[in-house]
Tab-separated table of C-alpha atoms and ligand atoms in Angstrom:
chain	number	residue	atom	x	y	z
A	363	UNK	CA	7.906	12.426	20.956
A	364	UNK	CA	5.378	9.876	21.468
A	365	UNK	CA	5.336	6.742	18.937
A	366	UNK	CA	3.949	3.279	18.240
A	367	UNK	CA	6.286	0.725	18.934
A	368	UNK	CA	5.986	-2.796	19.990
A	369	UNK	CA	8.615	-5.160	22.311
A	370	UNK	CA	6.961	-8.561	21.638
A	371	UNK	CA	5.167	-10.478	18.866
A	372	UNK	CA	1.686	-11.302	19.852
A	373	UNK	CA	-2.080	-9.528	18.845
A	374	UNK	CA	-3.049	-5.899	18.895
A	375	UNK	CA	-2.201	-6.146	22.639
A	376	UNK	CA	1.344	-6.054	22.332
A	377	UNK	CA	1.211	-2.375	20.409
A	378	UNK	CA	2.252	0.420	23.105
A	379	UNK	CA	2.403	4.484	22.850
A	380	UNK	CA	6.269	5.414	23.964
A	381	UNK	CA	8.178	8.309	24.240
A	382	UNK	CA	11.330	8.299	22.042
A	383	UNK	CA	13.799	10.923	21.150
A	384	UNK	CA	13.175	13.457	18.725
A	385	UNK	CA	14.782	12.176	15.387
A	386	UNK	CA	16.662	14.651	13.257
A	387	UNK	CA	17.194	14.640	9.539
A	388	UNK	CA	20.325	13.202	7.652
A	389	UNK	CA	21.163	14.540	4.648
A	390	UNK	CA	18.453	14.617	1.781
A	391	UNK	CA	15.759	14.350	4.447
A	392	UNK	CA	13.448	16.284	5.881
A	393	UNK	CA	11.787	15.740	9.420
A	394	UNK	CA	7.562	16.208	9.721
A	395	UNK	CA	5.457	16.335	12.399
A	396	UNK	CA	3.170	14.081	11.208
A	397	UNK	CA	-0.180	14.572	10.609
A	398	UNK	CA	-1.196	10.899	9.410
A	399	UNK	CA	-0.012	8.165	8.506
A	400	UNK	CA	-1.157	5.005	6.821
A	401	UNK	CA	-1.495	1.707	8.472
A	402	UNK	CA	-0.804	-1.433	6.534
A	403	UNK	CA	-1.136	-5.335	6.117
A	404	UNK	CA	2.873	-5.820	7.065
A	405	UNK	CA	1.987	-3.886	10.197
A	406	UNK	CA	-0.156	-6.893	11.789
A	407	UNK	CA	2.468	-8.814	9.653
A	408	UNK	CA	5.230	-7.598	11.107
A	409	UNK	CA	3.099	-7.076	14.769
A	410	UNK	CA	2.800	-10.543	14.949
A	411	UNK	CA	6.459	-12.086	13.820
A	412	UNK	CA	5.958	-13.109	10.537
A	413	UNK	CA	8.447	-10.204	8.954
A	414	UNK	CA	11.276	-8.233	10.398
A	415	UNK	CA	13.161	-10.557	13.521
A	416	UNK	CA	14.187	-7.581	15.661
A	417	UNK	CA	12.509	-6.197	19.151
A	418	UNK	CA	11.619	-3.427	19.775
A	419	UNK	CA	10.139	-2.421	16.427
A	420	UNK	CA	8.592	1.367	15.530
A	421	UNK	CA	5.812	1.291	13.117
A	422	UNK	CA	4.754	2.579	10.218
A	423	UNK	CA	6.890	3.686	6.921
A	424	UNK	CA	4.739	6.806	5.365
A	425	UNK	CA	3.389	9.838	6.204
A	426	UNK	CA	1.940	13.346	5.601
A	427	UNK	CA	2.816	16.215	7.447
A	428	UNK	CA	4.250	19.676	7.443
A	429	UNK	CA	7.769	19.643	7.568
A	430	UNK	CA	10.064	21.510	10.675
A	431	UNK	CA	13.357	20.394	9.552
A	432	UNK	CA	15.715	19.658	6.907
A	433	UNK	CA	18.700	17.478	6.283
A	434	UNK	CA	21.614	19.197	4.764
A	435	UNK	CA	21.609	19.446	1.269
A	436	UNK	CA	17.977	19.488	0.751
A	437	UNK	CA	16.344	21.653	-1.814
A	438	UNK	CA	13.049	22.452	-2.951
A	439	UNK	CA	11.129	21.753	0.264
A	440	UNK	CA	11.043	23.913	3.192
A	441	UNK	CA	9.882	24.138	6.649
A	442	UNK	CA	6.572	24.769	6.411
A	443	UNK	CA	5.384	22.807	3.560
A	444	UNK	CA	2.909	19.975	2.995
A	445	UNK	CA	4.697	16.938	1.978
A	446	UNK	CA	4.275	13.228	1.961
A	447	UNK	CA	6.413	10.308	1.221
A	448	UNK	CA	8.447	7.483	2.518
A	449	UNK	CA	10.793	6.550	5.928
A	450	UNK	CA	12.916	3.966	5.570
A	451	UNK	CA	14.433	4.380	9.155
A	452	UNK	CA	12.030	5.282	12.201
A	453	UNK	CA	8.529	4.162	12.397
A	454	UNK	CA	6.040	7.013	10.720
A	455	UNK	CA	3.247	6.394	13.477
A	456	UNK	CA	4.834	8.749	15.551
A	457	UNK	CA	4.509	12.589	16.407
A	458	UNK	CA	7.551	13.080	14.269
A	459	UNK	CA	8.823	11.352	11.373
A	460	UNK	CA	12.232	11.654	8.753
A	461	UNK	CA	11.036	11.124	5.184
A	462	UNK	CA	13.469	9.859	3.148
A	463	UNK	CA	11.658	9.968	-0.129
A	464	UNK	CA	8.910	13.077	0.155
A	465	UNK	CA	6.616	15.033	-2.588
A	466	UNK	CA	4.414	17.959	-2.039
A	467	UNK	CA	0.735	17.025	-1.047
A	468	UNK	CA	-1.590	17.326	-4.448
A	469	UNK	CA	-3.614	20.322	-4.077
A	470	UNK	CA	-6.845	18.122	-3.407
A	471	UNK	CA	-5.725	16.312	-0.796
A	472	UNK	CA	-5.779	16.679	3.152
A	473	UNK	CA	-3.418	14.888	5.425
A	474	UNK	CA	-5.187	11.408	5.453
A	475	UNK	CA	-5.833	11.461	2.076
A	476	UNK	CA	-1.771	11.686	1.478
A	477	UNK	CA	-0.776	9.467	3.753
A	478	UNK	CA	-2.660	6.939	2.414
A	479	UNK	CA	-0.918	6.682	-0.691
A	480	UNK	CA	2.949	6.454	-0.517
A	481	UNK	CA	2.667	2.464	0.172
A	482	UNK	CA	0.057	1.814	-2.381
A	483	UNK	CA	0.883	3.325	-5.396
A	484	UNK	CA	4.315	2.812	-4.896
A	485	UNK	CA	3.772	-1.043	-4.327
A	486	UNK	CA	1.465	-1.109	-7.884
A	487	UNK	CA	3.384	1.257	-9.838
A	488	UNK	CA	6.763	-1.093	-9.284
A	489	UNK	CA	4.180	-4.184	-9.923
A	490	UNK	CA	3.089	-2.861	-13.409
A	491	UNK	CA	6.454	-2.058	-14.343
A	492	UNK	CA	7.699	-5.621	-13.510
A	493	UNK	CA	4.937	-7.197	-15.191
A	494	UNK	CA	5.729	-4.543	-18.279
A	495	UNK	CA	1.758	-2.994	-18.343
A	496	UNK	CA	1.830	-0.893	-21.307
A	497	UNK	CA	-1.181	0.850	-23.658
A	498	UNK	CA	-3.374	-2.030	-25.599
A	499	UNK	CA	-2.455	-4.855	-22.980
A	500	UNK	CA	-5.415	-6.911	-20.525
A	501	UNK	CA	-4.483	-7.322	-16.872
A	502	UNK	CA	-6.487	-9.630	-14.809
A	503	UNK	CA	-5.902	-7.991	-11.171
A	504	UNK	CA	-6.822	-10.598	-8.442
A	505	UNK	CA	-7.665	-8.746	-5.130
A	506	UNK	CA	-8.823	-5.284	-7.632
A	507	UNK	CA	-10.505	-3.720	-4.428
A	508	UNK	CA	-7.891	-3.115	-1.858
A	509	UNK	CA	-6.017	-0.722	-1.325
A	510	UNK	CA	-2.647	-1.760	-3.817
A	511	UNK	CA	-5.224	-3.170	-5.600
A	512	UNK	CA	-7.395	-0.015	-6.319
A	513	UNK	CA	-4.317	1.419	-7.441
A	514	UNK	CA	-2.800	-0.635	-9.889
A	515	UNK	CA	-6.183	-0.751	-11.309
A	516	UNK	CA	-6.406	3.112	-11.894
A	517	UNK	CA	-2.664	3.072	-12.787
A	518	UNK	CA	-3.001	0.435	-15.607
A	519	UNK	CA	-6.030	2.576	-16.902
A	520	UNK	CA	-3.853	5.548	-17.033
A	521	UNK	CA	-1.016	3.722	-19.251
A	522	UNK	CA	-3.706	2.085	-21.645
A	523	UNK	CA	-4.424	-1.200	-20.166
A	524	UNK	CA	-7.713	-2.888	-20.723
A	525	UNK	CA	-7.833	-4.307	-16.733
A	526	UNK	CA	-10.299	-6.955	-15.896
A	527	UNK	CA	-10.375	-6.951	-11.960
A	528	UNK	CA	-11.543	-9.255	-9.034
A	529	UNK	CA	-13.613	-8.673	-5.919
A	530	UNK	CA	-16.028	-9.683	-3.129
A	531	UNK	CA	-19.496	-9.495	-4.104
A	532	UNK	CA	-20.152	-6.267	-2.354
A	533	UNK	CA	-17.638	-4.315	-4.315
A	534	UNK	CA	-18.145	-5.180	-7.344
A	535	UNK	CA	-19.793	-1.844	-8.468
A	536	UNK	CA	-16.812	-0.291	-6.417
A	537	UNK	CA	-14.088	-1.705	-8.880
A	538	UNK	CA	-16.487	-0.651	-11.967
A	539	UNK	CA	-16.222	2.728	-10.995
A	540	UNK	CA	-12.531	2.774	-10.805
A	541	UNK	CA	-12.645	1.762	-14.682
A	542	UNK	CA	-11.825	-2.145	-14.497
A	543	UNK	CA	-14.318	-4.748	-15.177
A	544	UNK	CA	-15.079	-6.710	-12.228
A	545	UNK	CA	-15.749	-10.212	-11.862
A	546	UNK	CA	-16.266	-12.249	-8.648
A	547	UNK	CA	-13.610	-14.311	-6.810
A	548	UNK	CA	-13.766	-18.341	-6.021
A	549	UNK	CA	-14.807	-20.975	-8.031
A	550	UNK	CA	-15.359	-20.826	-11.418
A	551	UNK	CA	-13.235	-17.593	-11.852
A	552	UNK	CA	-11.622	-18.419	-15.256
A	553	UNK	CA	-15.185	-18.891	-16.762
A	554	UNK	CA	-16.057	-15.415	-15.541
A	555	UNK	CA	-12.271	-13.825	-16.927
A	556	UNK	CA	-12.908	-15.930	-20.097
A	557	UNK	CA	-16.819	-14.757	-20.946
A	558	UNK	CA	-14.653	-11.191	-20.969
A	559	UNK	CA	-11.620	-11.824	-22.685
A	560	UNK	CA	-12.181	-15.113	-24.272
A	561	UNK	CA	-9.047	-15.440	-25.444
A	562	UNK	CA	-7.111	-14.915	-21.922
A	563	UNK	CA	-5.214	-11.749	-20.820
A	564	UNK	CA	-1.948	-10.717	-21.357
A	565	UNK	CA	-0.975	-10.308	-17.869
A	566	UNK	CA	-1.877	-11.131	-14.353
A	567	UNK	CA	-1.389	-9.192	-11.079
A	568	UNK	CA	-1.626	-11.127	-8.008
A	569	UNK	CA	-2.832	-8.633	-5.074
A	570	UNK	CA	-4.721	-11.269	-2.676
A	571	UNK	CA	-2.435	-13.932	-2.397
A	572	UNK	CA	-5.530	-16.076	-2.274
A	573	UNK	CA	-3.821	-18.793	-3.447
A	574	UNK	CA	-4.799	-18.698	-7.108
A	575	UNK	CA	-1.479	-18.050	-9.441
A	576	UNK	CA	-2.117	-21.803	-11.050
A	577	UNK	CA	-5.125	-19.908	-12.498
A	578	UNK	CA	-3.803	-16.798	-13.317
A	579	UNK	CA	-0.501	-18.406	-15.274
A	580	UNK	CA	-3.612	-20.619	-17.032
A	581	UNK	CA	-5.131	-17.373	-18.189
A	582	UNK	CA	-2.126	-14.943	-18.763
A	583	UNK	CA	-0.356	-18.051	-20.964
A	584	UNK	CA	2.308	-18.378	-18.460
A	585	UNK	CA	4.088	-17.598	-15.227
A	586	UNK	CA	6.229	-14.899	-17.075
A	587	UNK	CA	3.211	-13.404	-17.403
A	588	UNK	CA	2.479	-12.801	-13.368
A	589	UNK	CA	3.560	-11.041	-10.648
A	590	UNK	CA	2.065	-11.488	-6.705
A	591	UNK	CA	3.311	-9.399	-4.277
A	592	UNK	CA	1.806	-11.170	-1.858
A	593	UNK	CA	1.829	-14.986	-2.172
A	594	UNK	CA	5.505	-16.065	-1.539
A	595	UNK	CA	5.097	-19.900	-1.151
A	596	UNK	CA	3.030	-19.893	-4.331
A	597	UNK	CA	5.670	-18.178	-6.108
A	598	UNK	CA	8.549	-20.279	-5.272
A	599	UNK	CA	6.188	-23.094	-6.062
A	600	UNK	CA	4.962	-22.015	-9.315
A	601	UNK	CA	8.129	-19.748	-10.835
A	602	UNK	CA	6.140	-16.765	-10.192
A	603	UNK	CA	7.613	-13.668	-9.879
A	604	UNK	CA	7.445	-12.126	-6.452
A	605	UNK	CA	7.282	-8.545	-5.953
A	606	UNK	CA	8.917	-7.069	-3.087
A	607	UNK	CA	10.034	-3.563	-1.738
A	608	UNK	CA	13.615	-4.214	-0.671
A	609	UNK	CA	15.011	-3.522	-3.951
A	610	UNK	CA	14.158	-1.389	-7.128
A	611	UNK	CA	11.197	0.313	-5.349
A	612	UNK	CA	9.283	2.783	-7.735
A	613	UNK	CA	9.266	5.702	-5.547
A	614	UNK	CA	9.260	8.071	-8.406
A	615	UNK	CA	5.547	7.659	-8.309
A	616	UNK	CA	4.924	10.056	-5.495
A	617	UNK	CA	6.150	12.835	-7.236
A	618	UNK	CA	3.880	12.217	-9.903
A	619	UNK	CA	1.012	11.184	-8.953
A	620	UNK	CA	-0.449	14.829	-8.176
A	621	UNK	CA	-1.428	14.878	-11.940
A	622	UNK	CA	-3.277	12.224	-12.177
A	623	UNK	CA	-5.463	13.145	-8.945
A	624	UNK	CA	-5.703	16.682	-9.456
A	625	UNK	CA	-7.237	15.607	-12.503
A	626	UNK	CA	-9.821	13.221	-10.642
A	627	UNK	CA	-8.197	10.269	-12.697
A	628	UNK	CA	-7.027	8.693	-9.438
A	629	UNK	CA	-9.093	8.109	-6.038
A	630	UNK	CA	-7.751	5.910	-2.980
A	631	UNK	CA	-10.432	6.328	-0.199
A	632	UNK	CA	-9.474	6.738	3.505
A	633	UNK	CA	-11.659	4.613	5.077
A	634	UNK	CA	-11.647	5.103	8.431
A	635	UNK	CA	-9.454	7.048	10.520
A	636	UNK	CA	-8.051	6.458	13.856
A	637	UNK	CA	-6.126	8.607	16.817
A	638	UNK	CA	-2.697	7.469	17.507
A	639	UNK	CA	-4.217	5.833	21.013
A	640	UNK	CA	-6.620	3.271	18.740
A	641	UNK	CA	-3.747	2.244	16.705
A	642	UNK	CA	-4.847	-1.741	18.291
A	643	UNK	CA	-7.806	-1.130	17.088
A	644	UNK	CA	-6.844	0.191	13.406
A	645	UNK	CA	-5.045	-3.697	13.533
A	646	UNK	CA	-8.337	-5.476	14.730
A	647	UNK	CA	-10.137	-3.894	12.058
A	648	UNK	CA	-7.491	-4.554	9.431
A	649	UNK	CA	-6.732	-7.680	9.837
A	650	UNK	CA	-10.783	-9.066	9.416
A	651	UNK	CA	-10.247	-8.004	5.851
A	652	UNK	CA	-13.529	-6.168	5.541
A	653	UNK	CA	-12.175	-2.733	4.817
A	654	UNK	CA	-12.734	-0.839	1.624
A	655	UNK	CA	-9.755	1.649	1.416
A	656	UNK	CA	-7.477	2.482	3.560
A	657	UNK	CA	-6.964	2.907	7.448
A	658	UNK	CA	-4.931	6.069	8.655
A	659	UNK	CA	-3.721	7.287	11.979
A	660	UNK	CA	-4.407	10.941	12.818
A	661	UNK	CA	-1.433	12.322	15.029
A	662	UNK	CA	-1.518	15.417	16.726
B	1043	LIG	N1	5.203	-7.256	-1.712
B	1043	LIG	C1	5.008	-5.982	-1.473
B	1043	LIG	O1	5.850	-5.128	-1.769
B	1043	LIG	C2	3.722	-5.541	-0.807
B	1043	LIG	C3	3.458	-4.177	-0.594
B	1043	LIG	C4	2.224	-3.791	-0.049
B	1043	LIG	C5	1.285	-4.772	0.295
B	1043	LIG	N2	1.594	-6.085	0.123
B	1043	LIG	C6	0.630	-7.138	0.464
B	1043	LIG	O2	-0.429	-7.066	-0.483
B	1043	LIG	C7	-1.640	-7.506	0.112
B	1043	LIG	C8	-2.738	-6.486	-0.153
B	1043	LIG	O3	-2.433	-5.277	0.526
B	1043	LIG	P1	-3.529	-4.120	0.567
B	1043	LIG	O4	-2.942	-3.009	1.354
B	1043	LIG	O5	-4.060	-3.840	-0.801
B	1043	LIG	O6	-4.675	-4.851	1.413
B	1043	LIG	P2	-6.199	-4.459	1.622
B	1043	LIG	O7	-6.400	-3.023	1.302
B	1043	LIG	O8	-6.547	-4.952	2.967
B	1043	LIG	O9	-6.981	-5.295	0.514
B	1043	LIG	C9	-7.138	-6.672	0.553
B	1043	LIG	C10	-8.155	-7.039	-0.514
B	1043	LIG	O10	-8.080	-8.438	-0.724
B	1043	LIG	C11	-9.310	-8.802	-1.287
B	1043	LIG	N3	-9.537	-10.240	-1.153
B	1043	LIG	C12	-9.788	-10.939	-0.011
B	1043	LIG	N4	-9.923	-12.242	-0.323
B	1043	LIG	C13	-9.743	-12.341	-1.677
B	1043	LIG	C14	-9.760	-13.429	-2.596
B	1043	LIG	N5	-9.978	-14.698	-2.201
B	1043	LIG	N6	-9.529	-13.157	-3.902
B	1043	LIG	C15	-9.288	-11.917	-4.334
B	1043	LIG	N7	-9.272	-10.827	-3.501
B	1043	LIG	C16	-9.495	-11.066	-2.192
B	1043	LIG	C17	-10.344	-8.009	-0.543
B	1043	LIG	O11	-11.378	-7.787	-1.479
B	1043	LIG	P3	-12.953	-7.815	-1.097
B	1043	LIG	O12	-13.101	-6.895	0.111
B	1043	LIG	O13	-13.604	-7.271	-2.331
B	1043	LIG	O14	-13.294	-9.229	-0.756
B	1043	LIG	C18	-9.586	-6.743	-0.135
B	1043	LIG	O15	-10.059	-5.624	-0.855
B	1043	LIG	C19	-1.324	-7.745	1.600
B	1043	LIG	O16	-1.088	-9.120	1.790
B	1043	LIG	C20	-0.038	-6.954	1.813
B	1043	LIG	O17	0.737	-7.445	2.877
B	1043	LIG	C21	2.782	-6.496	-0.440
């Protein structure tokens, strides 16, 4: 099967289309051809050394597809079905992938629109739970219009939460519509939180890692009161919890999040998709930032 993989750290360069073995399914998985998968922020992360240490490295960890094979022991998905999920072994940017963790595809959905999901609702869903986001509670989300961030937006609404939500100018009316109340980035942000919940929020969600946790422990009353899953050195410096995926990941969520979008009560937009052979350019456009929703490679 072809794959992505890459055998050095550098730019978008470095990424190469291989041929691997086919991989088969242990038990409790089931093997896809893949359809689509999603490409994320680790991926240039991880692309360009800052993550995972070892060469070569396949990429991608989730998927939609229809799956050709199952692991012993499986039940309740057969070949032939639309799932999506997780891998936690080989690289999902591939013509064939083993899910580890999978879910039928919601009945609205195609391919992309799956495989743009498993990362980001799992990734908000474990976020909210850490940061205990219950009905009646205010959550300032900082970085409201990405793609974890568009999540645990619509995923707060949907367990009560008042969410107050920040963005770039330009999509502003973009985090209205998911429900949250948006207010700007950069200076002066506390004013802005404050002329909406003057007296502070409950809890703060740290998407961006822009550097701002000082301000969001000001607001929430506390670094208890935070989570950033994606500002390490400003958690270690300011006894803010950091969320990672290595441990305790929510993956639950995939099996029932159908619900809430067959119900049009949650939206991630694809926004752009890409064949497997502009996969460097899927991590150009990524990494500028500029990107409302989610990039997705089509396979096959
Ligand atoms: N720890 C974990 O388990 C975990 C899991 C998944 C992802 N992550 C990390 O979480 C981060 C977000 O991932 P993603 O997939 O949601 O990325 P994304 O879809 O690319 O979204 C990034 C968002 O950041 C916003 N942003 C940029 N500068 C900002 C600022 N100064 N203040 C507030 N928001 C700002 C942008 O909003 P505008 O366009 O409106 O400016 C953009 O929508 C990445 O660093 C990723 O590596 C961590």
């Amino acid at each position: 099967m072809r794959a992505i993989r890459f055998s050095r750290f550098g730019g978008p360069e470095v990424l190469e289309i291989v041929e691997l073995p086919d991989p088969h399914p242990g038990p409790g998985r089931v093997r896809i051809t893949v359809r689509a998968a999603g490409v994320n922020p680790s991926d240039w992360k991880k692309r360009a050394g800052l993550m995972d240490q070892q060469l070569p490295q396949a990429m991608g960890y989730e998927a939609a597809g229809v799956v050709d094979e199952v692991g012993e022991g499986v039940t309740g998905v057969s070949v032939g079905d639309r799932v999506f999920g997780f891998a936690d072994e080989e690289g999902t940017q591939a013509e064939l992938a083993v899910l580890s963790h999978y879910a039928p595809i919601p009945s609205s959905l195609d391919f992309a629109g799956a495989a743009a999901l498993p990362a980001a609702i799992e990734t908000a869903t474990r976020a909210l739970d850490q940061l205990g986001v219950t009905d009646g509670v205010t959550l300032l989300v900082n970085g409201a219009s990405g793609s974890v961030g568009s999540a645990a937006v619509q995923l707060a609404l949907a367990r009560g939460a008042r969410v107050i939500g920040t963005a770039g100018l330009a999509n502003q009316e973009y985090v209205r519509s998911l429900g949250a109340e948006p207010v700007t980035y950069g200076e002066g942000l506390l004013d802005r939180v404050r002329a909406l919940a003057p007296g502070g929020v409950d809890l703060a969600l740290d998407v961006a890692g822009s550097g701002v946790l000082p301000e969001l422990i000001e607001i929430a009353g506390g670094a208890a009161h935070v989570v950033t899953i994606a500002d390490f050195a400003g958690a270690q410096e300011h006894g803010v919890r950091f969320s990672r995926g290595d441990s305790g990941r929510a993956l639950h969520v995939i099996g029932q999040i159908g619900d809430l979008i067959d119900s049009g009560r949650f939206v991630l937009p694809v926004a752009r998709t890409f064949p497997l052979t502009e996969i460097a350019e899927a991590h150009r456009l990524g990494e500028q930032g500029v990107v409302r929703g989610k990039l997705v490679l089509l396979v096959g």
